[in-house]
mmCIF file of C-alpha atoms in Angstrom:
data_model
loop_
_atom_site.group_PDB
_atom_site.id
_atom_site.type_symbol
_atom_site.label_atom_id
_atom_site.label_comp_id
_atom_site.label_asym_id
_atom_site.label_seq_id
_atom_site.Cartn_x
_atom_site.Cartn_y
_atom_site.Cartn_z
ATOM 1 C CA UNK A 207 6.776 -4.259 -24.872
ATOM 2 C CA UNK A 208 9.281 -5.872 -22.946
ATOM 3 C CA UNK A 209 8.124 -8.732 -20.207
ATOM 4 C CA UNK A 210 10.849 -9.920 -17.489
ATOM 5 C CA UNK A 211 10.404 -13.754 -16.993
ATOM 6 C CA UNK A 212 12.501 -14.811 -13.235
ATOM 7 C CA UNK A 213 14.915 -16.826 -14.281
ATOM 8 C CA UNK A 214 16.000 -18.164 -10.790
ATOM 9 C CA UNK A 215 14.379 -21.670 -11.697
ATOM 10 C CA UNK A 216 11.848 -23.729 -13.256
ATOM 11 C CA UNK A 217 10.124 -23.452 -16.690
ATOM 12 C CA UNK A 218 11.278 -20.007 -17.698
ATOM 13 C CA UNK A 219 12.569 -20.534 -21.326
ATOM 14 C CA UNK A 220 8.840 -22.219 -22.065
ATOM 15 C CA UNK A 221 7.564 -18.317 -21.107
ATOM 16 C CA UNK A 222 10.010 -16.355 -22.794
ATOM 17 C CA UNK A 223 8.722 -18.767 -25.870
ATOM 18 C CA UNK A 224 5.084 -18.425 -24.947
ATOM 19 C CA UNK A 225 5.622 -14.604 -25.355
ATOM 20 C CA UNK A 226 7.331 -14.619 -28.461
ATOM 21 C CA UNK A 227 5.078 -16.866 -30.345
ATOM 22 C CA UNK A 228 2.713 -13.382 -29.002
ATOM 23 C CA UNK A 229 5.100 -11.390 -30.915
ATOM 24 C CA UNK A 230 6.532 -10.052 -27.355
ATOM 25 C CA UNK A 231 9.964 -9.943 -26.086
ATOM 26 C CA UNK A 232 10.646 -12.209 -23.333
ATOM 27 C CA UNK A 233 13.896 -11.408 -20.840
ATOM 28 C CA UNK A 234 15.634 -13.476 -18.474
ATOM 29 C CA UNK A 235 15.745 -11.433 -14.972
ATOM 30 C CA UNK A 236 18.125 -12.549 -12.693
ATOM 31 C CA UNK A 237 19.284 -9.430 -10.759
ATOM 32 C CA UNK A 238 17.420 -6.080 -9.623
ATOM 33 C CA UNK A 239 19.216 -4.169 -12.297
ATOM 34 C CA UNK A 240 17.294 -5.942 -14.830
ATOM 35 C CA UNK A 241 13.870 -5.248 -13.892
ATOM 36 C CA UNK A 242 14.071 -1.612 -15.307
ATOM 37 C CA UNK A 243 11.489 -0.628 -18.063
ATOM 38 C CA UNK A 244 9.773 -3.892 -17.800
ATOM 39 C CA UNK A 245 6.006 -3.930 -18.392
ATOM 40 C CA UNK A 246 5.104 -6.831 -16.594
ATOM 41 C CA UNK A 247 7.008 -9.593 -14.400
ATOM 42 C CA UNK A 248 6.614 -13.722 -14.924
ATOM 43 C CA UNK A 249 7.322 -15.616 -12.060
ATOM 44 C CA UNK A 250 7.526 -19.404 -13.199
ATOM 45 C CA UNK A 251 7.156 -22.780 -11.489
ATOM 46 C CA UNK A 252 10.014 -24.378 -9.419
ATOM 47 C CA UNK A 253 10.689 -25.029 -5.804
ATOM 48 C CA UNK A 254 8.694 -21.443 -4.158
ATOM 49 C CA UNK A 255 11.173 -22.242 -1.231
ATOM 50 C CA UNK A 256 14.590 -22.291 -3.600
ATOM 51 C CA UNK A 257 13.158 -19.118 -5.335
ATOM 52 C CA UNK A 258 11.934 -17.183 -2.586
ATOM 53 C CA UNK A 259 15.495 -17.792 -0.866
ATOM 54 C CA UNK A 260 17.449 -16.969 -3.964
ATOM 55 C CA UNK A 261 14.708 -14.038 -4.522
ATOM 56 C CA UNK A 262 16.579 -12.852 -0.592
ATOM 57 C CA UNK A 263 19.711 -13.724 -2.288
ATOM 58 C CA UNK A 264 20.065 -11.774 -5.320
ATOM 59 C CA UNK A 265 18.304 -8.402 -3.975
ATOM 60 C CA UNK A 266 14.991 -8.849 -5.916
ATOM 61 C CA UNK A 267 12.248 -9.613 -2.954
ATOM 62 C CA UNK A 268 12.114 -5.796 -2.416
ATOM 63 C CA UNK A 269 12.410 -4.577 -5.556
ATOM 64 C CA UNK A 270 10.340 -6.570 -7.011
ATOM 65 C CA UNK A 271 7.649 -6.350 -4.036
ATOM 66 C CA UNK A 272 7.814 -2.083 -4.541
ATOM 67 C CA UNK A 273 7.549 -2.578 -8.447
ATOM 68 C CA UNK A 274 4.277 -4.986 -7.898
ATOM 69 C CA UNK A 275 2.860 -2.043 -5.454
ATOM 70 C CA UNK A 276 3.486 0.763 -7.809
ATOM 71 C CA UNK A 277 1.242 -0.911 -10.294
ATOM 72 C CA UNK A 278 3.386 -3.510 -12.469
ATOM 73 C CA UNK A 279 1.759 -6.427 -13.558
ATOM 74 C CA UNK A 280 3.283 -9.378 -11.970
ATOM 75 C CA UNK A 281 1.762 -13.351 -13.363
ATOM 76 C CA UNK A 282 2.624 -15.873 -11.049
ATOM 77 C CA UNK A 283 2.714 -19.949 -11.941
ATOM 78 C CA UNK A 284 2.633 -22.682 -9.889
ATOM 79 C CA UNK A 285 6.006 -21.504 -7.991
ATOM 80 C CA UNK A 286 4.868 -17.933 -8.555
ATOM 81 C CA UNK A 287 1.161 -18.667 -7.048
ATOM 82 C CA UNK A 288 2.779 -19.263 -3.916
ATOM 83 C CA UNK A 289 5.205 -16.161 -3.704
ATOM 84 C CA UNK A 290 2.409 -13.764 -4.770
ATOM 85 C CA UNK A 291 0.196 -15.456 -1.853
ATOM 86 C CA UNK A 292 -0.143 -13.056 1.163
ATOM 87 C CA UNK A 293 -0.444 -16.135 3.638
ATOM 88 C CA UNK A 294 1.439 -20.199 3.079
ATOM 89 C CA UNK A 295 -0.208 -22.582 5.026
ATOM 90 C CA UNK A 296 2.203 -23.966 7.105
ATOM 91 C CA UNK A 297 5.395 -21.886 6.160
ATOM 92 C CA UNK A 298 7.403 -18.880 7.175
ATOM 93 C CA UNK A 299 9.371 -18.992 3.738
ATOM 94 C CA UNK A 300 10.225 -15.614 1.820
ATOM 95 C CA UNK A 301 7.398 -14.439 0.012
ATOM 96 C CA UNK A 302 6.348 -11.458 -1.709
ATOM 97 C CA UNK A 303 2.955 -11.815 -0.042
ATOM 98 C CA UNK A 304 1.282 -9.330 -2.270
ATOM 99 C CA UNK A 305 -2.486 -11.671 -3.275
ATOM 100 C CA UNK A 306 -4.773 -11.596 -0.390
ATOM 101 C CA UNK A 307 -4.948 -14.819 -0.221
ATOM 102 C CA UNK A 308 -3.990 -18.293 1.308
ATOM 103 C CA UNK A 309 -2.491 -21.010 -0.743
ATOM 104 C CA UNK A 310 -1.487 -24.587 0.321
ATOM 105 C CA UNK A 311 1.933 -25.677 -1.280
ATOM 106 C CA UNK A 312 1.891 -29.180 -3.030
ATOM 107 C CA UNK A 313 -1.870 -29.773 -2.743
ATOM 108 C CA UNK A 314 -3.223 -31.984 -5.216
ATOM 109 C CA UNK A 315 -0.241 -34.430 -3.663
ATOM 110 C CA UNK A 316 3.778 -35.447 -5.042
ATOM 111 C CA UNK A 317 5.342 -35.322 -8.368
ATOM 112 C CA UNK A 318 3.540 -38.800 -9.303
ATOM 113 C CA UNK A 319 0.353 -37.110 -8.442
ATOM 114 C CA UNK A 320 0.457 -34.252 -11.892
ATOM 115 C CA UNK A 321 -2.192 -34.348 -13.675
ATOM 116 C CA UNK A 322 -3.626 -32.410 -16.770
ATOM 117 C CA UNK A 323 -7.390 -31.409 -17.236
ATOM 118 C CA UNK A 324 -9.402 -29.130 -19.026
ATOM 119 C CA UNK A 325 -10.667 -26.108 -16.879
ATOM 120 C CA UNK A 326 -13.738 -23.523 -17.172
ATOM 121 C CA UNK A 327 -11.830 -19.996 -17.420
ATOM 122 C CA UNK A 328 -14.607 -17.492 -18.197
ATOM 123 C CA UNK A 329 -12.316 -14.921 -18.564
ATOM 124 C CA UNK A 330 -10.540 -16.845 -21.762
ATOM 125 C CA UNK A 331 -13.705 -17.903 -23.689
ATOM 126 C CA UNK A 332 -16.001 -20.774 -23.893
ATOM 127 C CA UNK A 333 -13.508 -23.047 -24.905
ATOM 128 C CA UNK A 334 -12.354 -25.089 -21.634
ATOM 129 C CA UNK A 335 -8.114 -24.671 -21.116
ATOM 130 C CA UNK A 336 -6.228 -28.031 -21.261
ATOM 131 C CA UNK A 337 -4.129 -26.842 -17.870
ATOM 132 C CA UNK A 338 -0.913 -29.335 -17.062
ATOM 133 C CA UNK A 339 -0.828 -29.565 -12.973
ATOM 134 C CA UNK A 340 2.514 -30.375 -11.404
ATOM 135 C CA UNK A 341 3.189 -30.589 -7.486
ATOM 136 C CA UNK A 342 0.880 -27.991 -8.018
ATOM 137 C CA UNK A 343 -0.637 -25.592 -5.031
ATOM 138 C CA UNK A 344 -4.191 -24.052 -4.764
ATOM 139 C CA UNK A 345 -5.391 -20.823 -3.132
ATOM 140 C CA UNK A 346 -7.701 -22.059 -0.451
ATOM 141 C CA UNK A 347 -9.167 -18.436 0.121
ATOM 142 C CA UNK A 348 -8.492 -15.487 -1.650
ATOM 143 C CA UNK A 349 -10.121 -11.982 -0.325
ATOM 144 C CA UNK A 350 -11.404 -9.014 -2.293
ATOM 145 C CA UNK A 351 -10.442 -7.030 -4.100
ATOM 146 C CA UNK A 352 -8.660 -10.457 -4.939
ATOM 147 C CA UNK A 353 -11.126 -12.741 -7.190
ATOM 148 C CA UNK A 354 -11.346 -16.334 -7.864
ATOM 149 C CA UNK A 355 -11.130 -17.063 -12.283
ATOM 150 C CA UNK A 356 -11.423 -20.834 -12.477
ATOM 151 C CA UNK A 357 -11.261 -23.527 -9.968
ATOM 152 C CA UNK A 358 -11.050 -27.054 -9.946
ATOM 153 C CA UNK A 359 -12.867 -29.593 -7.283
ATOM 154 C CA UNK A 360 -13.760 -26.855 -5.945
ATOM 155 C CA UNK A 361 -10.215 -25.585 -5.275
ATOM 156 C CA UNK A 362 -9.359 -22.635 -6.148
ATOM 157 C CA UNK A 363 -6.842 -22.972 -9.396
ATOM 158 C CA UNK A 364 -6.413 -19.098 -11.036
ATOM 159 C CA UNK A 365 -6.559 -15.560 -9.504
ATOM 160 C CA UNK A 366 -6.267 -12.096 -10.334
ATOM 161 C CA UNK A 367 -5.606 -9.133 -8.046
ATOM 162 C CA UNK A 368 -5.822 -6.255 -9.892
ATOM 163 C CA UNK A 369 -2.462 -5.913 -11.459
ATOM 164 C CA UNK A 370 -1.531 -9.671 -10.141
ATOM 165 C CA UNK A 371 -2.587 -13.050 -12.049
ATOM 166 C CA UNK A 372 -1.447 -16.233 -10.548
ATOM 167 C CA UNK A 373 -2.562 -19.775 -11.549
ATOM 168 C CA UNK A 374 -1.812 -23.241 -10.038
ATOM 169 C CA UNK A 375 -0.831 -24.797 -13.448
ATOM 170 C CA UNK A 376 1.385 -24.055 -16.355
ATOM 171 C CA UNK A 377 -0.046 -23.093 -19.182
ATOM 172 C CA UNK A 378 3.765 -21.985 -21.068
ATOM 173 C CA UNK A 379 3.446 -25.715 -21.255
ATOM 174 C CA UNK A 380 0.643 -26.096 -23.624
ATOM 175 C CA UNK A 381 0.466 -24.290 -26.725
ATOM 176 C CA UNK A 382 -2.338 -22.731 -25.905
ATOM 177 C CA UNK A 383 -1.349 -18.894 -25.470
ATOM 178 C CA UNK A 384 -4.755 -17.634 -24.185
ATOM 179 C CA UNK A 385 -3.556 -17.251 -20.415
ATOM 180 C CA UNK A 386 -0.337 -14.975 -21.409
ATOM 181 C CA UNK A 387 -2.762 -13.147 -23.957
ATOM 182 C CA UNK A 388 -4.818 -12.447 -20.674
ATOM 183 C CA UNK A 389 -1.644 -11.072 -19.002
ATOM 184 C CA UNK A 390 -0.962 -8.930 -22.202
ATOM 185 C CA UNK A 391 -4.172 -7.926 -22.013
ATOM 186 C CA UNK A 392 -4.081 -6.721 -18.080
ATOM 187 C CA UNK A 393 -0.729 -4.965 -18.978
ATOM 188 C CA UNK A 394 -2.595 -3.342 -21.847
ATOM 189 C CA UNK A 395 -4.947 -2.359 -19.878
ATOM 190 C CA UNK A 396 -3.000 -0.701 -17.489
#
């Protein structure tokens, strides 16, 4: 199985290293040619402006957009929440707009505002996810079939769509592997 990690920006080596401590390949994608024969797509943290833009830039908006419709799984971080999020409050910026939902850039405040805490996922166990939160967005709304998977004051923090999975934090910065095991899993899954 091979798993495309966008490697526009942002914490995309920590992914491709989350996946192979998973025993999966992890490949840098930087142009449309490269997303052939991928099972699934990581979109990382980063500036969602700068990547959307360079997304325009490099031909892979569409692409990537058509891919996500015919079925592959795309998991979105941080960065990636806010591409994958139909609606951004506030902003006309490229997007692949594909999770019905609405998510607020920068919520939980600036760079001197991360955080880390431990979330309820139900969908990874009992044990609560140590999840590392930087200039980090939330989904204020989501609609089905899009579902809420953990939240956090109430704000919505993780999301799946089907074949779509975005969360506000970064877990490929924890060595905790359960939320790409979850993607592997979707992909699996089919």
């Amino acid at each position: 199985m091979k798993i495309g990690v966008l490697a526009m920006q942002g914490a995309f080596r920590e992914h491709i290293k989350s996946l192979a401590a998973l025993g999966v390949q992890g490949v840098e994608i930087r142009h449309a040619n490269q997303l052939e024969g991928l099972a699934g797509l990581i979109i990382p943290g980063g500036e969602s402006t700068t990547i959307g833009k360079l997304m325009v830039e490099f031909n892979l908006l569409e692409p990537v957009r058509h891919l996500a419709e015919e079925g592959l799984p795309i998991f979105g971080t941080c960065a990636g929440m806010v591409l994958l999020a139909r609606d951004i409050i506030g902003s006309d910026q490229p997007r692949l707009g594909l999770m019905k939902a609405r998510v607020q850039r920068n919520a939980f405040g600036r760079q001197v505002a991360s955080f880390e805490t431990d979330l309820d996922i139900p969908v990874l166990g009992p044990e609560p996810f140590h999840a590392v939160f930087i200039r980090a967005p939330y989904l204020e709304a989501v609609e089905p079939p899009a579902e809420v998977l953990a939240t956090f004051n109430d704000k919505i923090v993780m999301a799946r769509q089907g074949n779509l999975l975005a969360t506000a934090f970064h877990p490929e910065l924890t060595e905790d592997l359960r939320v790409h095991r979850y993607f592997l899993e979707m992909i699996k899954k089919g």
